[in-house]
Amino acid sequence: MITDEELVARVAEAAEADPDADAEVNWVRHQRPSKNPTAVYSVRIPVDRIEELRQLAVARNVQPTALIRTWVLAQLDAAKSGDEDARRWETEVRATIDHLRALLDGRGTRAEPETA
């Protein structure tokens, strides 16, 4: 990890190396808006897991933010396509619960043999 002093030294070096860094920039506005605009969404990730993320990103030769974006979009797609499976599973689970409840309710109404 880089220290604050090292960072300041690097910035100072870069500023001295490029005397035109403070020059006026001529910005050019895009003629058309993006077809697929994006938004920034802040996500809290435990610090100890960030290093894992960085290592995976390096191993896959991508930026950590690109890896996060890929994962999130893949999970959204999976959730959307899995809706039908989830509904079918939920219906089956509810039917099983109703069946078990009926069995338990029937057990309570059956005449129990009396003990003397």
mmCIF file of N, CA and C in Angstrom:
data_model
loop_
_atom_site.group_PDB
_atom_site.id
_atom_site.type_symbol
_atom_site.label_atom_id
_atom_site.label_comp_id
_atom_site.label_asym_id
_atom_site.label_seq_id
_atom_site.Cartn_x
_atom_site.Cartn_y
_atom_site.Cartn_z
ATOM 1 N N MET A 1 0.844 -1.170 0.000
ATOM 2 C CA MET A 1 0.000 0.000 0.000
ATOM 3 C C MET A 1 0.890 1.233 0.000
ATOM 4 N N ILE A 2 0.488 2.224 -0.743
ATOM 5 C CA ILE A 2 1.276 3.441 -0.866
ATOM 6 C C ILE A 2 0.955 4.396 0.290
ATOM 7 N N THR A 3 2.003 5.038 0.809
ATOM 8 C CA THR A 3 1.789 5.990 1.895
ATOM 9 C C THR A 3 1.389 7.343 1.323
ATOM 10 N N ASP A 4 0.881 8.205 2.195
ATOM 11 C CA ASP A 4 0.489 9.547 1.757
ATOM 12 C C ASP A 4 1.684 10.311 1.198
ATOM 13 N N GLU A 5 2.840 10.167 1.857
ATOM 14 C CA GLU A 5 4.047 10.865 1.413
ATOM 15 C C GLU A 5 4.461 10.419 0.016
ATOM 16 N N GLU A 6 4.394 9.092 -0.231
ATOM 17 C CA GLU A 6 4.744 8.577 -1.548
ATOM 18 C C GLU A 6 3.766 9.085 -2.609
ATOM 19 N N LEU A 7 2.497 9.145 -2.250
ATOM 20 C CA LEU A 7 1.493 9.641 -3.187
ATOM 21 C C LEU A 7 1.742 11.100 -3.535
ATOM 22 N N VAL A 8 2.021 11.921 -2.521
ATOM 23 C CA VAL A 8 2.302 13.336 -2.762
ATOM 24 C C VAL A 8 3.540 13.481 -3.637
ATOM 25 N N ALA A 9 4.568 12.678 -3.379
ATOM 26 C CA ALA A 9 5.795 12.738 -4.188
ATOM 27 C C ALA A 9 5.501 12.361 -5.638
ATOM 28 N N ARG A 10 4.681 11.347 -5.855
ATOM 29 C CA ARG A 10 4.337 10.945 -7.217
ATOM 30 C C ARG A 10 3.546 12.029 -7.942
ATOM 31 N N VAL A 11 2.616 12.645 -7.241
ATOM 32 C CA VAL A 11 1.823 13.714 -7.850
ATOM 33 C C VAL A 11 2.722 14.887 -8.212
ATOM 34 N N ALA A 12 3.637 15.224 -7.305
ATOM 35 C CA ALA A 12 4.562 16.329 -7.571
ATOM 36 C C ALA A 12 5.443 16.015 -8.777
ATOM 37 N N GLU A 13 5.943 14.797 -8.862
ATOM 38 C CA GLU A 13 6.755 14.382 -10.012
ATOM 39 C C GLU A 13 5.969 14.505 -11.310
ATOM 40 N N ALA A 14 4.740 14.035 -11.284
ATOM 41 C CA ALA A 14 3.906 14.081 -12.487
ATOM 42 C C ALA A 14 3.636 15.523 -12.902
ATOM 43 N N ALA A 15 3.405 16.400 -11.925
ATOM 44 C CA ALA A 15 3.134 17.807 -12.227
ATOM 45 C C ALA A 15 4.357 18.472 -12.826
ATOM 46 N N GLU A 16 5.540 18.145 -12.324
ATOM 47 C CA GLU A 16 6.773 18.724 -12.856
ATOM 48 C C GLU A 16 7.091 18.162 -14.237
ATOM 49 N N ALA A 17 6.762 16.913 -14.465
ATOM 50 C CA ALA A 17 7.059 16.275 -15.747
ATOM 51 C C ALA A 17 6.173 16.807 -16.870
ATOM 52 N N ASP A 18 4.973 17.290 -16.539
ATOM 53 C CA ASP A 18 4.037 17.784 -17.559
ATOM 54 C C ASP A 18 3.677 19.236 -17.252
ATOM 55 N N PRO A 19 4.456 20.181 -17.783
ATOM 56 C CA PRO A 19 4.203 21.586 -17.468
ATOM 57 C C PRO A 19 2.866 22.096 -18.011
ATOM 58 N N ASP A 20 2.288 21.415 -18.992
ATOM 59 C CA ASP A 20 1.013 21.842 -19.572
ATOM 60 C C ASP A 20 -0.189 21.231 -18.858
ATOM 61 N N ALA A 21 0.028 20.599 -17.729
ATOM 62 C CA ALA A 21 -1.056 19.910 -17.027
ATOM 63 C C ALA A 21 -2.160 20.863 -16.605
ATOM 64 N N ASP A 22 -1.823 22.120 -16.339
ATOM 65 C CA ASP A 22 -2.819 23.107 -15.932
ATOM 66 C C ASP A 22 -3.403 23.873 -17.108
ATOM 67 N N ALA A 23 -3.036 23.507 -18.317
ATOM 68 C CA ALA A 23 -3.523 24.219 -19.503
ATOM 69 C C ALA A 23 -5.036 24.043 -19.637
ATOM 70 N N GLU A 24 -5.651 24.986 -20.327
ATOM 71 C CA GLU A 24 -7.098 24.948 -20.563
ATOM 72 C C GLU A 24 -7.436 23.734 -21.425
ATOM 73 N N VAL A 25 -8.467 23.032 -21.068
ATOM 74 C CA VAL A 25 -8.896 21.849 -21.814
ATOM 75 C C VAL A 25 -10.099 22.229 -22.660
ATOM 76 N N ASN A 26 -10.076 21.845 -23.917
ATOM 77 C CA ASN A 26 -11.214 22.094 -24.802
ATOM 78 C C ASN A 26 -12.119 20.872 -24.765
ATOM 79 N N TRP A 27 -13.216 20.985 -24.024
ATOM 80 C CA TRP A 27 -14.147 19.881 -23.882
ATOM 81 C C TRP A 27 -15.059 19.822 -25.095
ATOM 82 N N VAL A 28 -15.387 18.623 -25.528
ATOM 83 C CA VAL A 28 -16.293 18.421 -26.655
ATOM 84 C C VAL A 28 -17.490 17.638 -26.151
ATOM 85 N N ARG A 29 -18.678 18.200 -26.334
ATOM 86 C CA ARG A 29 -19.909 17.544 -25.894
ATOM 87 C C ARG A 29 -20.308 16.510 -26.948
ATOM 88 N N HIS A 30 -20.773 15.365 -26.480
ATOM 89 C CA HIS A 30 -21.268 14.346 -27.401
ATOM 90 C C HIS A 30 -22.511 14.870 -28.104
ATOM 91 N N GLN A 31 -22.649 14.508 -29.371
ATOM 92 C CA GLN A 31 -23.799 14.957 -30.138
ATOM 93 C C GLN A 31 -25.069 14.212 -29.748
ATOM 94 N N ARG A 32 -24.932 12.924 -29.435
ATOM 95 C CA ARG A 32 -26.097 12.107 -29.067
ATOM 96 C C ARG A 32 -25.917 11.570 -27.663
ATOM 97 N N PRO A 33 -27.011 11.466 -26.927
ATOM 98 C CA PRO A 33 -26.901 10.850 -25.598
ATOM 99 C C PRO A 33 -26.609 9.357 -25.727
ATOM 100 N N SER A 34 -26.062 8.793 -24.698
ATOM 101 C CA SER A 34 -25.737 7.371 -24.688
ATOM 102 C C SER A 34 -26.998 6.528 -24.878
ATOM 103 N N LYS A 35 -26.867 5.449 -25.653
ATOM 104 C CA LYS A 35 -28.008 4.541 -25.849
ATOM 105 C C LYS A 35 -28.319 3.759 -24.585
ATOM 106 N N ASN A 36 -27.296 3.517 -23.798
ATOM 107 C CA ASN A 36 -27.460 2.719 -22.591
ATOM 108 C C ASN A 36 -26.794 3.447 -21.421
ATOM 109 N N PRO A 37 -27.439 4.494 -20.900
ATOM 110 C CA PRO A 37 -26.791 5.261 -19.827
ATOM 111 C C PRO A 37 -26.574 4.404 -18.581
ATOM 112 N N THR A 38 -25.564 4.751 -17.832
ATOM 113 C CA THR A 38 -25.250 4.019 -16.604
ATOM 114 C C THR A 38 -25.333 4.970 -15.415
ATOM 115 N N ALA A 39 -25.356 4.398 -14.235
ATOM 116 C CA ALA A 39 -25.372 5.180 -13.007
ATOM 117 C C ALA A 39 -24.383 4.563 -12.030
ATOM 118 N N VAL A 40 -23.892 5.368 -11.141
ATOM 119 C CA VAL A 40 -22.968 4.891 -10.117
ATOM 120 C C VAL A 40 -23.776 4.535 -8.874
ATOM 121 N N TYR A 41 -23.485 3.371 -8.307
ATOM 122 C CA TYR A 41 -24.176 2.902 -7.115
ATOM 123 C C TYR A 41 -23.110 2.460 -6.120
ATOM 124 N N SER A 42 -23.093 3.057 -4.975
ATOM 125 C CA SER A 42 -22.084 2.749 -3.969
ATOM 126 C C SER A 42 -22.460 1.479 -3.221
ATOM 127 N N VAL A 43 -21.491 0.577 -3.064
ATOM 128 C CA VAL A 43 -21.712 -0.684 -2.363
ATOM 129 C C VAL A 43 -20.639 -0.834 -1.291
ATOM 130 N N ARG A 44 -21.067 -1.156 -0.093
ATOM 131 C CA ARG A 44 -20.099 -1.371 0.993
ATOM 132 C C ARG A 44 -19.652 -2.826 0.973
ATOM 133 N N ILE A 45 -18.335 -3.001 0.919
ATOM 134 C CA ILE A 45 -17.738 -4.334 0.921
ATOM 135 C C ILE A 45 -16.721 -4.348 2.062
ATOM 136 N N PRO A 46 -16.736 -5.389 2.882
ATOM 137 C CA PRO A 46 -15.772 -5.442 3.984
ATOM 138 C C PRO A 46 -14.335 -5.309 3.468
ATOM 139 N N VAL A 47 -13.546 -4.550 4.191
ATOM 140 C CA VAL A 47 -12.179 -4.255 3.772
ATOM 141 C C VAL A 47 -11.377 -5.526 3.526
ATOM 142 N N ASP A 48 -11.540 -6.522 4.386
ATOM 143 C CA ASP A 48 -10.764 -7.749 4.219
ATOM 144 C C ASP A 48 -11.127 -8.500 2.943
ATOM 145 N N ARG A 49 -12.298 -8.238 2.377
ATOM 146 C CA ARG A 49 -12.707 -8.922 1.146
ATOM 147 C C ARG A 49 -12.259 -8.160 -0.103
ATOM 148 N N ILE A 50 -11.927 -6.883 0.059
ATOM 149 C CA ILE A 50 -11.484 -6.071 -1.079
ATOM 150 C C ILE A 50 -10.212 -6.657 -1.689
ATOM 151 N N GLU A 51 -9.299 -7.104 -0.836
ATOM 152 C CA GLU A 51 -8.054 -7.683 -1.358
ATOM 153 C C GLU A 51 -8.339 -8.942 -2.168
ATOM 154 N N GLU A 52 -9.298 -9.746 -1.718
ATOM 155 C CA GLU A 52 -9.697 -10.926 -2.493
ATOM 156 C C GLU A 52 -10.221 -10.505 -3.863
ATOM 157 N N LEU A 53 -11.052 -9.469 -3.863
ATOM 158 C CA LEU A 53 -11.608 -8.953 -5.118
ATOM 159 C C LEU A 53 -10.488 -8.497 -6.048
ATOM 160 N N ARG A 54 -9.537 -7.760 -5.512
ATOM 161 C CA ARG A 54 -8.415 -7.273 -6.331
ATOM 162 C C ARG A 54 -7.611 -8.431 -6.908
ATOM 163 N N GLN A 55 -7.355 -9.452 -6.096
ATOM 164 C CA GLN A 55 -6.582 -10.601 -6.575
ATOM 165 C C GLN A 55 -7.319 -11.329 -7.693
ATOM 166 N N LEU A 56 -8.634 -11.519 -7.530
ATOM 167 C CA LEU A 56 -9.425 -12.154 -8.594
ATOM 168 C C LEU A 56 -9.402 -11.327 -9.869
ATOM 169 N N ALA A 57 -9.516 -10.020 -9.711
ATOM 170 C CA ALA A 57 -9.514 -9.137 -10.878
ATOM 171 C C ALA A 57 -8.178 -9.210 -11.608
ATOM 172 N N VAL A 58 -7.087 -9.214 -10.867
ATOM 173 C CA VAL A 58 -5.764 -9.317 -11.480
ATOM 174 C C VAL A 58 -5.637 -10.648 -12.218
ATOM 175 N N ALA A 59 -6.095 -11.723 -11.578
ATOM 176 C CA ALA A 59 -6.013 -13.048 -12.200
ATOM 177 C C ALA A 59 -6.816 -13.113 -13.494
ATOM 178 N N ARG A 60 -7.900 -12.344 -13.570
ATOM 179 C CA ARG A 60 -8.748 -12.342 -14.769
ATOM 180 C C ARG A 60 -8.424 -11.197 -15.714
ATOM 181 N N ASN A 61 -7.414 -10.407 -15.328
ATOM 182 C CA ASN A 61 -6.935 -9.296 -16.159
ATOM 183 C C ASN A 61 -8.028 -8.261 -16.429
ATOM 184 N N VAL A 62 -8.796 -7.946 -15.389
ATOM 185 C CA VAL A 62 -9.831 -6.917 -15.483
ATOM 186 C C VAL A 62 -9.734 -6.008 -14.261
ATOM 187 N N GLN A 63 -10.387 -4.873 -14.339
ATOM 188 C CA GLN A 63 -10.457 -3.971 -13.195
ATOM 189 C C GLN A 63 -11.461 -4.528 -12.176
ATOM 190 N N PRO A 64 -11.229 -4.306 -10.888
ATOM 191 C CA PRO A 64 -12.183 -4.787 -9.882
ATOM 192 C C PRO A 64 -13.603 -4.287 -10.123
ATOM 193 N N THR A 65 -13.745 -3.037 -10.547
ATOM 194 C CA THR A 65 -15.092 -2.510 -10.786
ATOM 195 C C THR A 65 -15.775 -3.230 -11.938
ATOM 196 N N ALA A 66 -15.013 -3.621 -12.949
ATOM 197 C CA ALA A 66 -15.588 -4.371 -14.075
ATOM 198 C C ALA A 66 -16.039 -5.749 -13.606
ATOM 199 N N LEU A 67 -15.278 -6.353 -12.708
ATOM 200 C CA LEU A 67 -15.635 -7.666 -12.179
ATOM 201 C C LEU A 67 -16.919 -7.576 -11.355
ATOM 202 N N ILE A 68 -17.015 -6.552 -10.516
ATOM 203 C CA ILE A 68 -18.234 -6.354 -9.720
ATOM 204 C C ILE A 68 -19.430 -6.148 -10.633
ATOM 205 N N ARG A 69 -19.263 -5.289 -11.645
ATOM 206 C CA ARG A 69 -20.363 -5.001 -12.570
ATOM 207 C C ARG A 69 -20.817 -6.270 -13.288
ATOM 208 N N THR A 70 -19.867 -7.089 -13.726
ATOM 209 C CA THR A 70 -20.194 -8.344 -14.401
ATOM 210 C C THR A 70 -20.994 -9.262 -13.485
ATOM 211 N N TRP A 71 -20.549 -9.384 -12.237
ATOM 212 C CA TRP A 71 -21.245 -10.247 -11.280
ATOM 213 C C TRP A 71 -22.662 -9.766 -11.002
ATOM 214 N N VAL A 72 -22.813 -8.465 -10.776
ATOM 215 C CA VAL A 72 -24.137 -7.921 -10.457
ATOM 216 C C VAL A 72 -25.090 -8.130 -11.630
ATOM 217 N N LEU A 73 -24.635 -7.808 -12.835
ATOM 218 C CA LEU A 73 -25.499 -7.968 -14.005
ATOM 219 C C LEU A 73 -25.852 -9.435 -14.244
ATOM 220 N N ALA A 74 -24.895 -10.336 -14.021
ATOM 221 C CA ALA A 74 -25.165 -11.767 -14.190
ATOM 222 C C ALA A 74 -26.212 -12.238 -13.184
ATOM 223 N N GLN A 75 -26.113 -11.759 -11.942
ATOM 224 C CA GLN A 75 -27.091 -12.148 -10.928
ATOM 225 C C GLN A 75 -28.473 -11.585 -11.235
ATOM 226 N N LEU A 76 -28.531 -10.361 -11.757
ATOM 227 C CA LEU A 76 -29.824 -9.788 -12.150
ATOM 228 C C LEU A 76 -30.453 -10.599 -13.272
ATOM 229 N N ASP A 77 -29.639 -10.967 -14.267
ATOM 230 C CA ASP A 77 -30.156 -11.785 -15.376
ATOM 231 C C ASP A 77 -30.638 -13.140 -14.878
ATOM 232 N N ALA A 78 -29.859 -13.747 -13.980
ATOM 233 C CA ALA A 78 -30.239 -15.058 -13.439
ATOM 234 C C ALA A 78 -31.527 -14.957 -12.632
ATOM 235 N N ALA A 79 -31.662 -13.879 -11.873
ATOM 236 C CA ALA A 79 -32.879 -13.707 -11.069
ATOM 237 C C ALA A 79 -34.090 -13.526 -11.965
ATOM 238 N N LYS A 80 -33.919 -12.800 -13.045
ATOM 239 C CA LYS A 80 -35.035 -12.558 -13.958
ATOM 240 C C LYS A 80 -35.444 -13.844 -14.668
ATOM 241 N N SER A 81 -34.473 -14.598 -15.170
ATOM 242 C CA SER A 81 -34.797 -15.830 -15.892
ATOM 243 C C SER A 81 -35.230 -16.932 -14.934
ATOM 244 N N GLY A 82 -34.831 -16.832 -13.678
ATOM 245 C CA GLY A 82 -35.197 -17.845 -12.706
ATOM 246 C C GLY A 82 -36.540 -17.599 -12.056
ATOM 247 N N ASP A 83 -37.222 -16.532 -12.432
ATOM 248 C CA ASP A 83 -38.512 -16.209 -11.825
ATOM 249 C C ASP A 83 -39.516 -17.345 -11.977
ATOM 250 N N GLU A 84 -39.601 -17.921 -13.149
ATOM 251 C CA GLU A 84 -40.570 -18.993 -13.399
ATOM 252 C C GLU A 84 -40.243 -20.220 -12.549
ATOM 253 N N ASP A 85 -38.958 -20.571 -12.492
ATOM 254 C CA ASP A 85 -38.548 -21.704 -11.659
ATOM 255 C C ASP A 85 -38.846 -21.422 -10.186
ATOM 256 N N ALA A 86 -38.576 -20.206 -9.756
ATOM 257 C CA ALA A 86 -38.828 -19.847 -8.363
ATOM 258 C C ALA A 86 -40.318 -19.920 -8.052
ATOM 259 N N ARG A 87 -41.157 -19.442 -8.980
ATOM 260 C CA ARG A 87 -42.608 -19.493 -8.751
ATOM 261 C C ARG A 87 -43.098 -20.944 -8.679
ATOM 262 N N ARG A 88 -42.597 -21.783 -9.572
ATOM 263 C CA ARG A 88 -43.003 -23.190 -9.576
ATOM 264 C C ARG A 88 -42.567 -23.858 -8.267
ATOM 265 N N TRP A 89 -41.330 -23.594 -7.842
ATOM 266 C CA TRP A 89 -40.823 -24.162 -6.591
ATOM 267 C C TRP A 89 -41.663 -23.678 -5.416
ATOM 268 N N GLU A 90 -41.967 -22.377 -5.380
ATOM 269 C CA GLU A 90 -42.773 -21.833 -4.286
ATOM 270 C C GLU A 90 -44.163 -22.463 -4.265
ATOM 271 N N THR A 91 -44.755 -22.656 -5.427
ATOM 272 C CA THR A 91 -46.083 -23.281 -5.510
ATOM 273 C C THR A 91 -46.034 -24.701 -4.962
ATOM 274 N N GLU A 92 -44.992 -25.449 -5.330
ATOM 275 C CA GLU A 92 -44.862 -26.824 -4.848
ATOM 276 C C GLU A 92 -44.644 -26.857 -3.336
ATOM 277 N N VAL A 93 -43.837 -25.940 -2.832
ATOM 278 C CA VAL A 93 -43.589 -25.893 -1.389
ATOM 279 C C VAL A 93 -44.881 -25.552 -0.647
ATOM 280 N N ARG A 94 -45.625 -24.574 -1.156
ATOM 281 C CA ARG A 94 -46.890 -24.196 -0.510
ATOM 282 C C ARG A 94 -47.888 -25.368 -0.532
ATOM 283 N N ALA A 95 -47.941 -26.103 -1.646
ATOM 284 C CA ALA A 95 -48.835 -27.248 -1.729
ATOM 285 C C ALA A 95 -48.429 -28.316 -0.715
ATOM 286 N N THR A 96 -47.131 -28.534 -0.573
ATOM 287 C CA THR A 96 -46.643 -29.513 0.403
ATOM 288 C C THR A 96 -46.989 -29.073 1.825
ATOM 289 N N ILE A 97 -46.826 -27.799 2.103
ATOM 290 C CA ILE A 97 -47.172 -27.273 3.435
ATOM 291 C C ILE A 97 -48.663 -27.470 3.705
ATOM 292 N N ASP A 98 -49.495 -27.132 2.723
ATOM 293 C CA ASP A 98 -50.945 -27.302 2.891
ATOM 294 C C ASP A 98 -51.294 -28.767 3.132
ATOM 295 N N HIS A 99 -50.647 -29.664 2.392
ATOM 296 C CA HIS A 99 -50.904 -31.100 2.546
ATOM 297 C C HIS A 99 -50.495 -31.571 3.945
ATOM 298 N N LEU A 100 -49.313 -31.152 4.390
ATOM 299 C CA LEU A 100 -48.853 -31.550 5.719
ATOM 300 C C LEU A 100 -49.753 -30.971 6.812
ATOM 301 N N ARG A 101 -50.177 -29.732 6.609
ATOM 302 C CA ARG A 101 -51.082 -29.106 7.590
ATOM 303 C C ARG A 101 -52.387 -29.897 7.674
ATOM 304 N N ALA A 102 -52.925 -30.308 6.513
ATOM 305 C CA ALA A 102 -54.169 -31.091 6.503
ATOM 306 C C ALA A 102 -53.960 -32.424 7.213
ATOM 307 N N LEU A 103 -52.818 -33.056 6.983
ATOM 308 C CA LEU A 103 -52.535 -34.316 7.668
ATOM 309 C C LEU A 103 -52.462 -34.107 9.179
ATOM 310 N N LEU A 104 -51.793 -33.053 9.601
ATOM 311 C CA LEU A 104 -51.690 -32.778 11.037
ATOM 312 C C LEU A 104 -53.045 -32.425 11.626
ATOM 313 N N ASP A 105 -53.840 -31.637 10.896
ATOM 314 C CA ASP A 105 -55.182 -31.287 11.386
ATOM 315 C C ASP A 105 -56.049 -32.539 11.491
ATOM 316 N N GLY A 106 -55.953 -33.449 10.543
ATOM 317 C CA GLY A 106 -56.722 -34.690 10.557
ATOM 318 C C GLY A 106 -56.314 -35.579 11.703
ATOM 319 N N ARG A 107 -55.053 -35.532 12.053
ATOM 320 C CA ARG A 107 -54.571 -36.354 13.157
ATOM 321 C C ARG A 107 -55.171 -35.889 14.473
ATOM 322 N N GLY A 108 -55.373 -34.587 14.626
ATOM 323 C CA GLY A 108 -55.920 -34.047 15.870
ATOM 324 C C GLY A 108 -57.399 -34.306 16.014
ATOM 325 N N THR A 109 -58.131 -34.561 14.900
ATOM 326 C CA THR A 109 -59.575 -34.773 14.988
ATOM 327 C C THR A 109 -59.946 -36.241 15.080
ATOM 328 N N ARG A 110 -58.973 -37.122 14.835
ATOM 329 C CA ARG A 110 -59.253 -38.542 14.940
ATOM 330 C C ARG A 110 -59.515 -38.926 16.382
ATOM 331 N N ALA A 111 -60.415 -39.841 16.554
ATOM 332 C CA ALA A 111 -60.712 -40.301 17.918
ATOM 333 C C ALA A 111 -59.541 -41.087 18.444
ATOM 334 N N GLU A 112 -59.022 -40.644 19.566
ATOM 335 C CA GLU A 112 -57.908 -41.323 20.195
ATOM 336 C C GLU A 112 -58.459 -42.408 21.122
ATOM 337 N N PRO A 113 -57.811 -43.570 21.178
ATOM 338 C CA PRO A 113 -58.275 -44.593 22.118
ATOM 339 C C PRO A 113 -58.121 -44.090 23.543
ATOM 340 N N GLU A 114 -59.107 -44.356 24.308
ATOM 341 C CA GLU A 114 -59.084 -43.897 25.697
ATOM 342 C C GLU A 114 -58.247 -44.859 26.531
ATOM 343 N N THR A 115 -57.519 -44.284 27.427
ATOM 344 C CA THR A 115 -56.716 -45.112 28.338
ATOM 345 C C THR A 115 -57.380 -45.099 29.702
ATOM 346 N N ALA A 116 -57.428 -46.235 30.327
ATOM 347 C CA ALA A 116 -58.117 -46.331 31.610
ATOM 348 C C ALA A 116 -57.142 -46.363 32.739
#
